mmCIF file of C-alpha atoms in Angstrom:
data_model
loop_
_atom_site.group_PDB
_atom_site.id
_atom_site.type_symbol
_atom_site.label_atom_id
_atom_site.label_comp_id
_atom_site.label_asym_id
_atom_site.label_seq_id
_atom_site.Cartn_x
_atom_site.Cartn_y
_atom_site.Cartn_z
ATOM 1 C CA UNK A 681 -41.777 -60.412 -4.667
ATOM 2 C CA UNK A 682 -40.908 -63.845 -5.949
ATOM 3 C CA UNK A 683 -43.416 -65.568 -8.148
ATOM 4 C CA UNK A 684 -45.137 -68.344 -6.237
ATOM 5 C CA UNK A 685 -44.249 -71.729 -7.607
ATOM 6 C CA UNK A 686 -46.986 -74.312 -7.155
ATOM 7 C CA UNK A 687 -44.688 -76.973 -5.702
ATOM 8 C CA UNK A 688 -43.503 -74.642 -2.931
ATOM 9 C CA UNK A 689 -45.347 -74.436 0.363
ATOM 10 C CA UNK A 690 -47.619 -71.406 0.798
ATOM 11 C CA UNK A 691 -45.524 -68.304 1.386
ATOM 12 C CA UNK A 692 -45.206 -67.595 5.080
ATOM 13 C CA UNK A 693 -43.218 -64.407 4.538
ATOM 14 C CA UNK A 694 -45.881 -62.380 2.775
ATOM 15 C CA UNK A 695 -46.525 -59.096 4.563
ATOM 16 C CA UNK A 696 -50.233 -59.753 4.505
ATOM 17 C CA UNK A 697 -52.328 -62.825 3.789
ATOM 18 C CA UNK A 698 -55.823 -62.984 2.418
ATOM 19 C CA UNK A 699 -58.311 -65.339 4.048
ATOM 20 C CA UNK A 700 -57.820 -67.751 1.148
ATOM 21 C CA UNK A 701 -54.022 -67.793 1.493
ATOM 22 C CA UNK A 702 -54.445 -68.374 5.222
ATOM 23 C CA UNK A 703 -56.515 -71.506 4.547
ATOM 24 C CA UNK A 704 -53.991 -72.727 1.968
ATOM 25 C CA UNK A 705 -51.300 -72.499 4.615
ATOM 26 C CA UNK A 706 -53.529 -74.199 7.193
ATOM 27 C CA UNK A 707 -54.269 -77.108 4.862
ATOM 28 C CA UNK A 708 -50.627 -77.405 3.854
ATOM 29 C CA UNK A 709 -49.513 -77.977 7.442
ATOM 30 C CA UNK A 710 -52.534 -79.729 8.960
ATOM 31 C CA UNK A 711 -51.724 -82.764 6.847
ATOM 32 C CA UNK A 712 -54.082 -85.211 8.571
ATOM 33 C CA UNK A 713 -56.904 -82.636 8.585
ATOM 34 C CA UNK A 714 -57.701 -83.100 12.281
ATOM 35 C CA UNK A 715 -57.925 -79.375 12.980
ATOM 36 C CA UNK A 716 -54.534 -79.077 14.671
ATOM 37 C CA UNK A 717 -50.931 -78.567 13.627
ATOM 38 C CA UNK A 718 -49.108 -80.971 15.916
ATOM 39 C CA UNK A 719 -46.211 -83.380 16.208
ATOM 40 C CA UNK A 720 -44.225 -83.642 12.979
ATOM 41 C CA UNK A 721 -46.573 -81.108 11.316
ATOM 42 C CA UNK A 722 -45.612 -78.582 13.975
ATOM 43 C CA UNK A 723 -41.892 -79.160 13.410
ATOM 44 C CA UNK A 724 -42.382 -78.624 9.675
ATOM 45 C CA UNK A 725 -44.408 -75.485 10.264
ATOM 46 C CA UNK A 726 -41.900 -73.958 12.672
ATOM 47 C CA UNK A 727 -38.991 -74.877 10.428
ATOM 48 C CA UNK A 728 -40.597 -73.255 7.363
ATOM 49 C CA UNK A 729 -41.672 -70.231 9.398
ATOM 50 C CA UNK A 730 -38.081 -69.708 10.602
ATOM 51 C CA UNK A 731 -36.881 -70.131 7.053
ATOM 52 C CA UNK A 732 -39.353 -67.580 5.723
ATOM 53 C CA UNK A 733 -38.602 -65.034 8.427
ATOM 54 C CA UNK A 734 -34.844 -65.386 8.666
ATOM 55 C CA UNK A 735 -33.948 -66.820 5.294
ATOM 56 C CA UNK A 736 -32.410 -69.845 6.992
ATOM 57 C CA UNK A 737 -34.020 -72.899 8.472
ATOM 58 C CA UNK A 738 -32.691 -75.073 11.228
ATOM 59 C CA UNK A 739 -32.220 -78.790 11.599
ATOM 60 C CA UNK A 740 -35.139 -80.068 13.762
ATOM 61 C CA UNK A 741 -32.777 -82.496 15.515
ATOM 62 C CA UNK A 742 -30.630 -79.577 16.682
ATOM 63 C CA UNK A 743 -30.975 -78.592 20.375
ATOM 64 C CA UNK A 744 -31.369 -74.898 19.479
ATOM 65 C CA UNK A 745 -34.345 -75.778 17.274
ATOM 66 C CA UNK A 746 -36.152 -77.458 20.176
ATOM 67 C CA UNK A 747 -35.358 -74.492 22.433
ATOM 68 C CA UNK A 748 -36.622 -71.915 19.921
ATOM 69 C CA UNK A 749 -39.713 -73.960 19.224
ATOM 70 C CA UNK A 750 -40.439 -74.071 22.965
ATOM 71 C CA UNK A 751 -40.268 -70.254 23.157
ATOM 72 C CA UNK A 752 -42.493 -69.983 20.098
ATOM 73 C CA UNK A 753 -45.108 -72.313 21.603
ATOM 74 C CA UNK A 754 -45.034 -70.407 24.893
ATOM 75 C CA UNK A 755 -46.079 -67.283 22.965
ATOM 76 C CA UNK A 756 -48.719 -68.719 20.661
ATOM 77 C CA UNK A 757 -50.087 -71.939 22.148
ATOM 78 C CA UNK A 758 -52.608 -70.073 24.283
ATOM 79 C CA UNK A 759 -54.219 -73.126 25.849
ATOM 80 C CA UNK A 760 -50.862 -74.900 26.329
ATOM 81 C CA UNK A 761 -51.960 -78.157 24.726
ATOM 82 C CA UNK A 762 -48.746 -78.511 22.725
ATOM 83 C CA UNK A 763 -50.358 -77.940 19.333
ATOM 84 C CA UNK A 764 -51.507 -75.014 17.226
ATOM 85 C CA UNK A 765 -55.146 -74.583 16.298
ATOM 86 C CA UNK A 766 -56.680 -72.371 13.666
ATOM 87 C CA UNK A 767 -57.440 -69.415 15.902
ATOM 88 C CA UNK A 768 -53.891 -69.509 17.311
ATOM 89 C CA UNK A 769 -52.419 -69.595 13.799
ATOM 90 C CA UNK A 770 -54.512 -66.538 12.924
ATOM 91 C CA UNK A 771 -52.457 -64.595 15.467
ATOM 92 C CA UNK A 772 -49.112 -65.896 14.207
ATOM 93 C CA UNK A 773 -49.544 -64.989 10.547
ATOM 94 C CA UNK A 774 -50.120 -61.386 9.426
ATOM 95 C CA UNK A 775 -53.490 -61.431 7.721
ATOM 96 C CA UNK A 776 -55.540 -58.772 5.965
ATOM 97 C CA UNK A 777 -58.545 -57.575 8.002
ATOM 98 C CA UNK A 778 -58.771 -61.239 8.842
ATOM 99 C CA UNK A 779 -62.235 -62.510 9.515
ATOM 100 C CA UNK A 780 -60.804 -65.130 11.852
ATOM 101 C CA UNK A 781 -59.188 -62.474 13.998
ATOM 102 C CA UNK A 782 -62.332 -60.408 13.668
ATOM 103 C CA UNK A 783 -64.306 -63.345 15.092
ATOM 104 C CA UNK A 784 -61.879 -63.745 17.944
ATOM 105 C CA UNK A 785 -61.865 -60.095 18.915
ATOM 106 C CA UNK A 786 -65.403 -59.005 18.249
ATOM 107 C CA UNK A 787 -67.532 -62.108 18.307
ATOM 108 C CA UNK A 788 -65.659 -63.159 21.361
ATOM 109 C CA UNK A 789 -68.475 -64.768 23.265
ATOM 110 C CA UNK A 790 -70.024 -68.181 22.955
ATOM 111 C CA UNK A 791 -73.464 -66.694 23.629
ATOM 112 C CA UNK A 792 -73.307 -64.339 20.613
ATOM 113 C CA UNK A 793 -72.027 -67.141 18.434
ATOM 114 C CA UNK A 794 -74.818 -69.464 19.613
ATOM 115 C CA UNK A 795 -77.513 -66.811 19.144
ATOM 116 C CA UNK A 796 -76.468 -66.433 15.495
ATOM 117 C CA UNK A 797 -76.155 -70.215 15.105
ATOM 118 C CA UNK A 798 -79.659 -70.970 16.472
ATOM 119 C CA UNK A 799 -81.189 -68.568 13.979
ATOM 120 C CA UNK A 800 -79.894 -70.699 11.090
ATOM 121 C CA UNK A 801 -79.867 -74.194 12.593
ATOM 122 C CA UNK A 802 -83.642 -74.099 12.855
ATOM 123 C CA UNK A 803 -84.087 -77.879 13.124
ATOM 124 C CA UNK A 804 -81.410 -78.020 15.897
ATOM 125 C CA UNK A 805 -79.467 -80.640 13.961
ATOM 126 C CA UNK A 806 -76.095 -79.150 14.892
ATOM 127 C CA UNK A 807 -75.519 -78.223 11.227
ATOM 128 C CA UNK A 808 -76.277 -75.284 8.991
ATOM 129 C CA UNK A 809 -76.611 -75.692 5.253
ATOM 130 C CA UNK A 810 -73.896 -74.082 3.164
ATOM 131 C CA UNK A 811 -76.416 -71.838 1.391
ATOM 132 C CA UNK A 812 -77.328 -70.317 4.783
ATOM 133 C CA UNK A 813 -73.722 -69.739 5.731
ATOM 134 C CA UNK A 814 -73.496 -66.298 4.129
ATOM 135 C CA UNK A 815 -76.365 -65.040 6.279
ATOM 136 C CA UNK A 816 -74.794 -66.564 9.380
ATOM 137 C CA UNK A 817 -71.435 -64.865 8.738
ATOM 138 C CA UNK A 818 -73.149 -61.611 7.864
ATOM 139 C CA UNK A 819 -75.023 -61.699 11.199
ATOM 140 C CA UNK A 820 -71.821 -62.373 13.130
ATOM 141 C CA UNK A 821 -69.989 -59.554 11.382
ATOM 142 C CA UNK A 822 -72.888 -57.172 12.064
ATOM 143 C CA UNK A 823 -72.663 -58.072 15.757
ATOM 144 C CA UNK A 824 -69.000 -57.179 15.484
ATOM 145 C CA UNK A 825 -69.994 -53.811 13.971
ATOM 146 C CA UNK A 826 -68.031 -54.675 10.863
ATOM 147 C CA UNK A 827 -69.347 -53.785 7.447
ATOM 148 C CA UNK A 828 -68.063 -55.882 4.581
ATOM 149 C CA UNK A 829 -68.969 -55.411 0.983
ATOM 150 C CA UNK A 830 -70.635 -58.359 -0.691
ATOM 151 C CA UNK A 831 -67.515 -59.411 -2.574
ATOM 152 C CA UNK A 832 -65.577 -59.881 0.690
ATOM 153 C CA UNK A 833 -68.483 -61.691 2.324
ATOM 154 C CA UNK A 834 -68.610 -64.107 -0.617
ATOM 155 C CA UNK A 835 -64.875 -64.715 -0.291
ATOM 156 C CA UNK A 836 -65.183 -65.403 3.445
ATOM 157 C CA UNK A 837 -68.154 -67.714 2.890
ATOM 158 C CA UNK A 838 -66.225 -69.687 0.304
ATOM 159 C CA UNK A 839 -63.185 -69.826 2.575
ATOM 160 C CA UNK A 840 -65.215 -71.146 5.507
ATOM 161 C CA UNK A 841 -66.731 -73.784 3.214
ATOM 162 C CA UNK A 842 -63.262 -74.874 2.065
ATOM 163 C CA UNK A 843 -62.205 -75.021 5.675
ATOM 164 C CA UNK A 844 -64.988 -76.990 7.243
ATOM 165 C CA UNK A 845 -67.037 -78.853 4.678
ATOM 166 C CA UNK A 846 -64.418 -81.556 4.361
ATOM 167 C CA UNK A 847 -66.800 -84.292 3.251
ATOM 168 C CA UNK A 848 -68.505 -82.039 0.693
ATOM 169 C CA UNK A 849 -72.030 -82.668 1.980
ATOM 170 C CA UNK A 850 -72.863 -78.952 1.896
ATOM 171 C CA UNK A 851 -73.375 -78.791 5.661
ATOM 172 C CA UNK A 852 -71.258 -77.226 8.382
ATOM 173 C CA UNK A 853 -71.047 -78.632 11.888
ATOM 174 C CA UNK A 854 -71.327 -76.566 15.049
ATOM 175 C CA UNK A 855 -68.301 -78.112 16.712
ATOM 176 C CA UNK A 856 -66.162 -77.364 13.646
ATOM 177 C CA UNK A 857 -67.364 -73.785 13.284
ATOM 178 C CA UNK A 858 -66.864 -73.173 16.990
ATOM 179 C CA UNK A 859 -63.117 -73.541 16.393
ATOM 180 C CA UNK A 860 -63.278 -69.912 15.314
ATOM 181 C CA UNK A 861 -63.991 -68.858 18.901
ATOM 182 C CA UNK A 862 -61.157 -67.881 21.222
ATOM 183 C CA UNK A 863 -59.871 -70.851 23.179
ATOM 184 C CA UNK A 864 -60.903 -69.690 26.632
ATOM 185 C CA UNK A 865 -64.401 -68.836 25.399
ATOM 186 C CA UNK A 866 -64.901 -72.050 23.524
ATOM 187 C CA UNK A 867 -67.173 -74.104 25.726
ATOM 188 C CA UNK A 868 -67.397 -76.808 23.054
ATOM 189 C CA UNK A 869 -63.690 -77.546 23.388
ATOM 190 C CA UNK A 870 -64.362 -78.343 27.034
ATOM 191 C CA UNK A 871 -66.453 -81.312 25.907
ATOM 192 C CA UNK A 872 -63.625 -82.799 23.866
ATOM 193 C CA UNK A 873 -62.020 -85.808 25.413
ATOM 194 C CA UNK A 874 -64.958 -86.484 27.749
ATOM 195 C CA UNK A 875 -65.959 -90.128 27.407
ATOM 196 C CA UNK A 876 -68.994 -91.409 29.304
ATOM 197 C CA UNK A 877 -70.548 -94.831 29.660
ATOM 198 C CA UNK A 878 -74.309 -95.040 29.041
ATOM 199 C CA UNK A 879 -74.829 -95.424 32.801
ATOM 200 C CA UNK A 880 -72.762 -92.314 33.596
ATOM 201 C CA UNK A 881 -74.585 -90.342 30.917
ATOM 202 C CA UNK A 882 -77.985 -91.408 32.279
ATOM 203 C CA UNK A 883 -77.089 -90.477 35.832
ATOM 204 C CA UNK A 884 -75.799 -87.039 34.754
ATOM 205 C CA UNK A 885 -78.907 -86.459 32.634
ATOM 206 C CA UNK A 886 -81.202 -87.420 35.528
ATOM 207 C CA UNK A 887 -79.299 -85.125 37.884
ATOM 208 C CA UNK A 888 -79.853 -82.052 35.676
ATOM 209 C CA UNK A 889 -83.336 -82.957 34.417
ATOM 210 C CA UNK A 890 -84.742 -81.656 37.692
ATOM 211 C CA UNK A 891 -88.409 -81.711 36.714
ATOM 212 C CA UNK A 892 -87.981 -85.244 35.359
ATOM 213 C CA UNK A 893 -89.682 -84.516 32.027
ATOM 214 C CA UNK A 894 -87.032 -86.289 29.964
ATOM 215 C CA UNK A 895 -85.698 -83.021 28.538
ATOM 216 C CA UNK A 896 -83.063 -80.609 29.734
ATOM 217 C CA UNK A 897 -84.527 -77.129 29.334
ATOM 218 C CA UNK A 898 -82.536 -73.914 29.081
ATOM 219 C CA UNK A 899 -82.207 -73.267 32.820
ATOM 220 C CA UNK A 900 -81.200 -76.866 33.504
ATOM 221 C CA UNK A 901 -78.713 -76.707 30.626
ATOM 222 C CA UNK A 902 -77.234 -73.491 32.035
ATOM 223 C CA UNK A 903 -76.600 -75.326 35.299
ATOM 224 C CA UNK A 904 -74.962 -78.238 33.448
ATOM 225 C CA UNK A 905 -72.715 -75.984 31.365
ATOM 226 C CA UNK A 906 -71.767 -73.839 34.345
ATOM 227 C CA UNK A 907 -70.745 -76.931 36.318
ATOM 228 C CA UNK A 908 -68.855 -78.307 33.330
ATOM 229 C CA UNK A 909 -66.938 -75.057 32.798
ATOM 230 C CA UNK A 910 -66.155 -74.723 36.522
ATOM 231 C CA UNK A 911 -64.900 -78.286 36.539
ATOM 232 C CA UNK A 912 -62.709 -77.620 33.500
#
């Protein structure tokens, strides 16, 4: 194997990636850090992937390039939004017993994810502190019937921190962590792009707050989420 030179992009042709290498690759291509590889980033990624796999890249302006990229996206862009997200990339790149893939396959439901989340986000702030993250991951992996030795768990915890704690405040947000869920299961993604005026918000809130106590309890919230998911 060639020695990795720091100025080169992360090696896409390795037979197996560790979680850390996976994140290096993610960060290398998600240049603007918005959680997606899209537009020009996507062209760069596909070009380098082709290069790594076939030993020869292709000119992005070439018609064949666009055609091949279309086929590639048809296979891996599961929610057909024209961009690659972290969980989709986890399926493209061969990764060692990858915790991301493990999450997708075994912690495949929003309800399991939320049950583990609530245990740690005790003040319901939508964040868990980084020092609680190890316990959170450990709980999720137990649900998945996966046993990891402590060393691996520490590596995964550190990797998740590198991934999501972009502003270095030692907290991890629910909406960011939920990116680990499979696309079709990820109810939080369904909220993205919804913009409401105050008036619209109030009328929706009133509609679901059936007992009029100013709070939406669990049953009322279930109704709201069910309607939202059906609508999506």
